PDB file of C-alpha atoms in Angstrom:
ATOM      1  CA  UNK A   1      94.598 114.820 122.179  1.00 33.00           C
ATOM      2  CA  UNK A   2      92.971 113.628 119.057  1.00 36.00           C
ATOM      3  CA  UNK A   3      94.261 114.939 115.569  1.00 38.00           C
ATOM      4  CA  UNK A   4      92.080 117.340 113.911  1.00 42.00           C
ATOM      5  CA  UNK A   5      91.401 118.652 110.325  1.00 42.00           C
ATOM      6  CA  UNK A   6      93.169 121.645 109.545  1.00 44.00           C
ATOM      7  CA  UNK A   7      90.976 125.150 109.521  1.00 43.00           C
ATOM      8  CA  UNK A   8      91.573 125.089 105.852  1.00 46.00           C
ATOM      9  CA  UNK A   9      90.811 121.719 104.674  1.00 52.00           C
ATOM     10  CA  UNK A  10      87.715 122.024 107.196  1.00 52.00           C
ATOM     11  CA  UNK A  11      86.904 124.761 105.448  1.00 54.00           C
ATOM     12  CA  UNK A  12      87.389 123.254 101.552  1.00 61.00           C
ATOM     13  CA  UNK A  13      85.676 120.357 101.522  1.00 63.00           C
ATOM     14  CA  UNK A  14      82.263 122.044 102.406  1.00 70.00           C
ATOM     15  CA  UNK A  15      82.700 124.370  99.111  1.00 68.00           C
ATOM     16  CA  UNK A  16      84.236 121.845  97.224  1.00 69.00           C
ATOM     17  CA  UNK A  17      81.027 119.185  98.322  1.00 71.00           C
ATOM     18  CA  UNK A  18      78.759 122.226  96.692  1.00 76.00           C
ATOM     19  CA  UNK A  19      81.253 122.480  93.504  1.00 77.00           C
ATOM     20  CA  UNK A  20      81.453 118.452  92.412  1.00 76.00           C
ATOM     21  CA  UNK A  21      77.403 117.289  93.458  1.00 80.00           C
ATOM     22  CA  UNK A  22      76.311 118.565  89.563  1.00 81.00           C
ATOM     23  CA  UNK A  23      79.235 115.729  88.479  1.00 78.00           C
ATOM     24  CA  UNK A  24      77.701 113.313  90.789  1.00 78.00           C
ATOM     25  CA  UNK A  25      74.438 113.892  90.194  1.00 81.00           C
ATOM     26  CA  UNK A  26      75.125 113.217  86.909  1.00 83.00           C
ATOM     27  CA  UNK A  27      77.694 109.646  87.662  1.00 77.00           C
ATOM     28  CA  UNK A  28      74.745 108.535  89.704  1.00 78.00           C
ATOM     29  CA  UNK A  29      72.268 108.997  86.502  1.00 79.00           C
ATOM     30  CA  UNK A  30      74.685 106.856  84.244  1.00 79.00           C
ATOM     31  CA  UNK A  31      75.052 104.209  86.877  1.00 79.00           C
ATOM     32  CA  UNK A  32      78.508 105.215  87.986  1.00 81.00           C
ATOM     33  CA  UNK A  33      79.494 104.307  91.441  1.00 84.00           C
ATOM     34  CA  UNK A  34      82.066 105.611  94.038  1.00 85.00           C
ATOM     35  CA  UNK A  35      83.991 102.736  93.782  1.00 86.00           C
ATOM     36  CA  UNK A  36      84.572 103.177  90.049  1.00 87.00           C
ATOM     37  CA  UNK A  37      85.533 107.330  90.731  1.00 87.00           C
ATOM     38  CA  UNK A  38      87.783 105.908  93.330  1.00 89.00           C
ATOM     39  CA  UNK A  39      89.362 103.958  90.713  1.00 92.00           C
ATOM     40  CA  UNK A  40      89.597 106.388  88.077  1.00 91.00           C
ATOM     41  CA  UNK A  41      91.000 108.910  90.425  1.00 92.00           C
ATOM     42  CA  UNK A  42      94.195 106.564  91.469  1.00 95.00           C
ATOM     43  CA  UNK A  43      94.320 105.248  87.597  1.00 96.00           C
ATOM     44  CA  UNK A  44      94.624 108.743  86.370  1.00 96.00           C
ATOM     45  CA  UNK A  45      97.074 110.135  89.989  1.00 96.00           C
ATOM     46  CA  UNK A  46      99.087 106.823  89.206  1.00 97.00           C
ATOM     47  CA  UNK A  47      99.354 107.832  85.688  1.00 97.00           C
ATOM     48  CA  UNK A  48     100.178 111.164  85.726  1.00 97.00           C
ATOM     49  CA  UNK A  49     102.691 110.915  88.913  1.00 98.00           C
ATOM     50  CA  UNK A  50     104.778 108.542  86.611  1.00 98.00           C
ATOM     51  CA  UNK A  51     104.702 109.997  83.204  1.00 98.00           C
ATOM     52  CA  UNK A  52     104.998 113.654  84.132  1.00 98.00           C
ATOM     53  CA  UNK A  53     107.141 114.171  87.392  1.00 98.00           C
ATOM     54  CA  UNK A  54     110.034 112.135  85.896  1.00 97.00           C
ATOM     55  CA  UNK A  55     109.994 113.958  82.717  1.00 97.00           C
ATOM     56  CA  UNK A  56     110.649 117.101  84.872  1.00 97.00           C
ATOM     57  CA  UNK A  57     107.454 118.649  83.798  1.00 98.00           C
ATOM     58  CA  UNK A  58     106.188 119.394  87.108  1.00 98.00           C
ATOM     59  CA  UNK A  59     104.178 122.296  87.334  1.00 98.00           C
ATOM     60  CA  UNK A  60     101.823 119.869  84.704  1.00 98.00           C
ATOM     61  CA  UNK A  61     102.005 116.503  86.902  1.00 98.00           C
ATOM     62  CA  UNK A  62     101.177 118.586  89.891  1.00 97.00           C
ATOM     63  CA  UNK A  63      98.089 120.388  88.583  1.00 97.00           C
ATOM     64  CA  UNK A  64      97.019 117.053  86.450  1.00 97.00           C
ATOM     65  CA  UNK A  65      97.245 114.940  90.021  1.00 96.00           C
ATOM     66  CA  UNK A  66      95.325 117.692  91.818  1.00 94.00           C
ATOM     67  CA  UNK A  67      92.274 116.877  89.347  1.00 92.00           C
ATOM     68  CA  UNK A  68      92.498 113.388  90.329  1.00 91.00           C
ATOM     69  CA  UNK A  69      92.912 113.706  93.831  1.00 87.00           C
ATOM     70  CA  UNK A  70      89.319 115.461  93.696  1.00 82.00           C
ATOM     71  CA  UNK A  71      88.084 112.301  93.164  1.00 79.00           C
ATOM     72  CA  UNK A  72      88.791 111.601  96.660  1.00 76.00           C
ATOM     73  CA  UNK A  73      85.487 113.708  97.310  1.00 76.00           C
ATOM     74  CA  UNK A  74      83.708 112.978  94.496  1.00 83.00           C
ATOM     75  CA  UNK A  75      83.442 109.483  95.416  1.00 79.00           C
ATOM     76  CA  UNK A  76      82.445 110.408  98.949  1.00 76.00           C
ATOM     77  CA  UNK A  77      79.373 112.687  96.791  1.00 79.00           C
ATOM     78  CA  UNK A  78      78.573 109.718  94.737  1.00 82.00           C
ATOM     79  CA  UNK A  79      77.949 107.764  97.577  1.00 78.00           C
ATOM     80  CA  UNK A  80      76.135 109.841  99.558  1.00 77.00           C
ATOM     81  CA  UNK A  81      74.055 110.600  96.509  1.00 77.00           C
ATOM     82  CA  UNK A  82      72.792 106.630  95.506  1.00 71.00           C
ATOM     83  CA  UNK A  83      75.601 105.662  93.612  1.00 53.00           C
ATOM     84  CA  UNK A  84      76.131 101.716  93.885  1.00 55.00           C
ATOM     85  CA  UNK A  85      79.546 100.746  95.989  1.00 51.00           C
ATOM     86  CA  UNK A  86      78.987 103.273  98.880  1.00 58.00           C
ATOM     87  CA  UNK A  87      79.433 100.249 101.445  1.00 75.00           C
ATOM     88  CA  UNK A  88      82.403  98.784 103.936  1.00 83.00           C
ATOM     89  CA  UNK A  89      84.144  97.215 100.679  1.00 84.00           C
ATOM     90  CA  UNK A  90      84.058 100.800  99.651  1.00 82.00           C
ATOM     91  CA  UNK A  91      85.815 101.992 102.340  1.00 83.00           C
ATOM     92  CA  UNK A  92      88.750  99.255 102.136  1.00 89.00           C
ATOM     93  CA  UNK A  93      89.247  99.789  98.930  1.00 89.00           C
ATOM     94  CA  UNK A  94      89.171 103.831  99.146  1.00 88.00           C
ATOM     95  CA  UNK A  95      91.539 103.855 101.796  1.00 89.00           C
ATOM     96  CA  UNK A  96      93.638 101.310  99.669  1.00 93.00           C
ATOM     97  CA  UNK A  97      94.270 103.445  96.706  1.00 93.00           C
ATOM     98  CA  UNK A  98      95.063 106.121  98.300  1.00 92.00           C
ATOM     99  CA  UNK A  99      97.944 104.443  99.422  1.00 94.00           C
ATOM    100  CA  UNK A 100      98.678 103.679  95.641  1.00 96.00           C
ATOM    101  CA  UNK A 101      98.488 107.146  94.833  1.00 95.00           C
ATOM    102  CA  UNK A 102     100.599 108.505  97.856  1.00 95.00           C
ATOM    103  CA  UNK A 103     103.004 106.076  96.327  1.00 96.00           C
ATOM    104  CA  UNK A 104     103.454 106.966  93.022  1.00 97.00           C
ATOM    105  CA  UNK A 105     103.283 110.640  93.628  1.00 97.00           C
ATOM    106  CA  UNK A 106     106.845 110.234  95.668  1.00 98.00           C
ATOM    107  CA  UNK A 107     107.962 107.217  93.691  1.00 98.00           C
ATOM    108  CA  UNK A 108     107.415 109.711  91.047  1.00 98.00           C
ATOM    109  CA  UNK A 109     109.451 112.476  92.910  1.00 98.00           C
ATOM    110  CA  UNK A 110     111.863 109.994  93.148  1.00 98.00           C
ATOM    111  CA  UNK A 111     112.968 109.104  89.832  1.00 98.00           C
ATOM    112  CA  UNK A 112     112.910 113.192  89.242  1.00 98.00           C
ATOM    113  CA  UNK A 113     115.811 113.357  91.353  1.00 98.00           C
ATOM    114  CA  UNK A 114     117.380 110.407  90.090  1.00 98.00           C
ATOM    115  CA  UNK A 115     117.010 111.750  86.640  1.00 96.00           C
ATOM    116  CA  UNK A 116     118.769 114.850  87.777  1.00 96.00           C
ATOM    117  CA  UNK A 117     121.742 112.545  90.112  1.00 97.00           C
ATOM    118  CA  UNK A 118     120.245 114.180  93.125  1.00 97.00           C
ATOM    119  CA  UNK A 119     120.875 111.498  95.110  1.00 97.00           C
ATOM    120  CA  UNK A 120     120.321 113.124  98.636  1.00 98.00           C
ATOM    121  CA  UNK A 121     116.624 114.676  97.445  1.00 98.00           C
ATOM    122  CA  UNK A 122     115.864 110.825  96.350  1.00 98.00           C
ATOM    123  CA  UNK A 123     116.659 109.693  99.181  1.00 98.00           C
ATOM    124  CA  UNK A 124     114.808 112.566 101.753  1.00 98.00           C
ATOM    125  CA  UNK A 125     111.634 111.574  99.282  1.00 98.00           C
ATOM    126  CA  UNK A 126     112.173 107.808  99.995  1.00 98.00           C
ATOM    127  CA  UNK A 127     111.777 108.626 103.472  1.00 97.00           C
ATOM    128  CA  UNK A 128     108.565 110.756 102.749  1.00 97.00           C
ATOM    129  CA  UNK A 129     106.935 107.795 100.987  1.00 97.00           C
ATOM    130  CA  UNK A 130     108.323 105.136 103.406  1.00 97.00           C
ATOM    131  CA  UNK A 131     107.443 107.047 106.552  1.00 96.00           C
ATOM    132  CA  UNK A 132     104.101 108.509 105.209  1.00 94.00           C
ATOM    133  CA  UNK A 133     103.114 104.387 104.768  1.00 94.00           C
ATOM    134  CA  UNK A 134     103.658 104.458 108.216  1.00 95.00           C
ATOM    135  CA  UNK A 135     101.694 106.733 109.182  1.00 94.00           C
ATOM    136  CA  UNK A 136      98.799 105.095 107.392  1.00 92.00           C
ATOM    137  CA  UNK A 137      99.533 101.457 108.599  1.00 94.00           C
ATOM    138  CA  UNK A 138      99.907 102.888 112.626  1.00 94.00           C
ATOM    139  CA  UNK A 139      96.514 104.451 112.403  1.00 93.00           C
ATOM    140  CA  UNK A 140      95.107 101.321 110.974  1.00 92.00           C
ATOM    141  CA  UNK A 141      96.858  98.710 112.961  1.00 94.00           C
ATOM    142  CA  UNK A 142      95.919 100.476 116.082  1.00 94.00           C
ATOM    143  CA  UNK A 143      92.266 100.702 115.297  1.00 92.00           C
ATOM    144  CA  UNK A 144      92.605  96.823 114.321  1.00 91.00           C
ATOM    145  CA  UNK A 145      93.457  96.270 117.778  1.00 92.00           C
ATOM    146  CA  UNK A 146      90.676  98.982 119.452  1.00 92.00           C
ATOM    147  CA  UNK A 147      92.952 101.757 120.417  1.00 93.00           C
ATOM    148  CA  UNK A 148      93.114 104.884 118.063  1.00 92.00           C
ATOM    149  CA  UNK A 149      96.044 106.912 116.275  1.00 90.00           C
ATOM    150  CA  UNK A 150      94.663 110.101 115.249  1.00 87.00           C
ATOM    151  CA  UNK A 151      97.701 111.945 116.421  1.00 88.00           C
ATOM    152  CA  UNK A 152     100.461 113.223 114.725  1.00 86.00           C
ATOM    153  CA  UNK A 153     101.459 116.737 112.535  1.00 87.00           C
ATOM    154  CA  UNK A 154     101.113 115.161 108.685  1.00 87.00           C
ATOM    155  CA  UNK A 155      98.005 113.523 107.880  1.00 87.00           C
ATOM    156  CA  UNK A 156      97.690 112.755 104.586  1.00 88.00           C
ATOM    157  CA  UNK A 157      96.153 115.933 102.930  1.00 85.00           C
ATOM    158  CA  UNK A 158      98.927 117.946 104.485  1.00 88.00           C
ATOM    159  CA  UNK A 159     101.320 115.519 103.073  1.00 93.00           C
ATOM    160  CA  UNK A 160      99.671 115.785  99.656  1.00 93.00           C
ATOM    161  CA  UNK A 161      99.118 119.678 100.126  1.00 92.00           C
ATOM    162  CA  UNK A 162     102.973 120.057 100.651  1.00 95.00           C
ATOM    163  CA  UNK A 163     104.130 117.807  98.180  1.00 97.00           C
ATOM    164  CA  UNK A 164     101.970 119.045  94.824  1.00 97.00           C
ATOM    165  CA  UNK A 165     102.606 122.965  96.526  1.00 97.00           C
ATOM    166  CA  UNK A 166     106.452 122.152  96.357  1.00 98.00           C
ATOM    167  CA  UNK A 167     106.418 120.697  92.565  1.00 98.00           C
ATOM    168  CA  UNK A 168     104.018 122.983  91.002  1.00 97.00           C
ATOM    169  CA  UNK A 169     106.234 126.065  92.112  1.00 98.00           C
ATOM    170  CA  UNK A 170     109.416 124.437  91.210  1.00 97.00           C
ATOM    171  CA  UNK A 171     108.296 123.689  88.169  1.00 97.00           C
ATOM    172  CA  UNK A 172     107.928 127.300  88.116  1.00 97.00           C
ATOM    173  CA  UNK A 173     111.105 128.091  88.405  1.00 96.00           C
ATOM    174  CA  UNK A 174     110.838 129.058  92.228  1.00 96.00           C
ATOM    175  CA  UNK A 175     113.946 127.625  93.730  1.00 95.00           C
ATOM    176  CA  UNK A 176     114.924 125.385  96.424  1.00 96.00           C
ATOM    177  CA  UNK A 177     111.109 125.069  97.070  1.00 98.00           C
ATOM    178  CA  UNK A 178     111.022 121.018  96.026  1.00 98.00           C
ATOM    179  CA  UNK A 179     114.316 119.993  98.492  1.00 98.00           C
ATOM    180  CA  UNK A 180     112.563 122.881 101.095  1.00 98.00           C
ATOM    181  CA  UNK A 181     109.310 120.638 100.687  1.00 97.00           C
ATOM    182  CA  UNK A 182     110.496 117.258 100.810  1.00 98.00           C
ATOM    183  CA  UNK A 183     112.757 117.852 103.916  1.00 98.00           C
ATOM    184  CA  UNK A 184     109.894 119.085 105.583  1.00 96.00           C
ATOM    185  CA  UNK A 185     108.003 116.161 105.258  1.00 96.00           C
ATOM    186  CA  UNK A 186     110.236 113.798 106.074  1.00 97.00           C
ATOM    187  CA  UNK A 187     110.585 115.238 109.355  1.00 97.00           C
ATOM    188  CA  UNK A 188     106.830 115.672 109.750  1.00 95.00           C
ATOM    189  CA  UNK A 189     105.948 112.271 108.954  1.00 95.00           C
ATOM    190  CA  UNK A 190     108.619 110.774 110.973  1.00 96.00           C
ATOM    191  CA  UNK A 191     107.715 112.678 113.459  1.00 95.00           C
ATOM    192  CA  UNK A 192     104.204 112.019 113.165  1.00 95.00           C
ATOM    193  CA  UNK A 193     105.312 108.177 113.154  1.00 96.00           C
ATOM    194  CA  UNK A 194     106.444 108.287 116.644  1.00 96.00           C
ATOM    195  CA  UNK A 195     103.845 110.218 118.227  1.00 95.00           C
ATOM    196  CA  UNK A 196     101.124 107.724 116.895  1.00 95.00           C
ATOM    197  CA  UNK A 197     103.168 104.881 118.475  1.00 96.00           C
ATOM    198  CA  UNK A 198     103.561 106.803 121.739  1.00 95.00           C
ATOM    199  CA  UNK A 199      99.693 107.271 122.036  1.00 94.00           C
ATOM    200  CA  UNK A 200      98.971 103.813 121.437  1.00 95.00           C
ATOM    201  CA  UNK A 201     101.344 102.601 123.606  1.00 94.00           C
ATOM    202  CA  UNK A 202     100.338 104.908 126.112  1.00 94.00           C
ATOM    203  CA  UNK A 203      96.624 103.334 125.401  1.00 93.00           C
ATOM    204  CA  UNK A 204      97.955  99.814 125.504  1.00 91.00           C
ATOM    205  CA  UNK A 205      99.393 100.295 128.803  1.00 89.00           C
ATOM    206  CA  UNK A 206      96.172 101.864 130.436  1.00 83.00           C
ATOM    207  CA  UNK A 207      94.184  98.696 129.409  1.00 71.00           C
TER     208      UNK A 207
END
């Protein structure tokens, strides 16, 4: 059965389309393409993931990333609304960053924990980052080869969801809810690792 969009995120993006066509409206009118919003968005998630979560102050880098990571639509407005870039190069390099971004939002995680000798919680979030690469590179490799991979419980704006959720409230003060977080994607994302390679080799072996 083919992944779907969540109810929620289904239910976002529509209302968040409305909110950000004013901005790119007026990005269009100054000559400002999606592929330049795509690149300002993963600058400034890049940025912020690696100045802000290691300096503990996470309730800041999680609402500062969130900005950013609304550039994931706004480019996808820009494009759809003349801007120059909306083309396949586009989509490579969209679906590029992002994995740049994932990255340094768990690399930034990361050297939280270190900071703080957590070891274990360094390690759980190396296994988010490494198996949420995965993830990515399974659906792609698979569609590279004409099957499809659109299985699996964390795609990434669950991943992202769960991961800027967790750090905002523990840099509330709201305990255990970072380790509660990062545990709980591990297991989703390895998880979701090995049911995208059972349905393509399930697909493999029907051709």
């Amino acid at each position: 059965m083919a992944y779907d969009r969540t109810a929620m995120l289904k239910l976002l993006r529509p209302a968040m389309t409305r909110i950000l066509t004013p901005l790119g409206r007026a990005l269009v009118g100054r000559g400002i393409g999606p592929n330049a919003v795509t690149a300002i968005g993963t600058l400034g998630t890049v940025v912020a993931a690696l100045t802000f979560f290691p300096l503990g102050h996470l309730t800041v880098g999680a609402l500062v990333i969130t900005v950013f990571v609304l550039f994931d639509l706004l480019d996808g407005v820009v494009a759809r609304l003349g801007g120059k870039g909306g083309s396949t190069w586009g989509a490579f390099l969209d679906s590029t960053l992002d994995r740049v971004a994932d990255a340094a939002i768990f690399a930034g995680l990361i050297l939280y924990f270190v900071s703080r000798q957590d070891t274990l919680m360094a390690s759980v979030t190396l296994v988010c980052l490494i198996a949420g690469t995965l993830v990515s590179y399974a659906k792609a490799r698979a569609e590279g080869l004409g099957l499809t991979a659109d299985v699996g419980l964390a795609e990434r704006p669950e991943r992202l969801v769960v991961a800027l959720v967790a750090a905002c409230f523990s840099g509330l003060g709201v305990p255990y809810v970072l380790p509660a977080g990062m545990w709980l994607l591990a297991a989703a994302s390895v998880i979701t690792v090995g049911q995208r390679v059972v349905a393509v080799y399930r697909q493999a072996r029907e051709k």
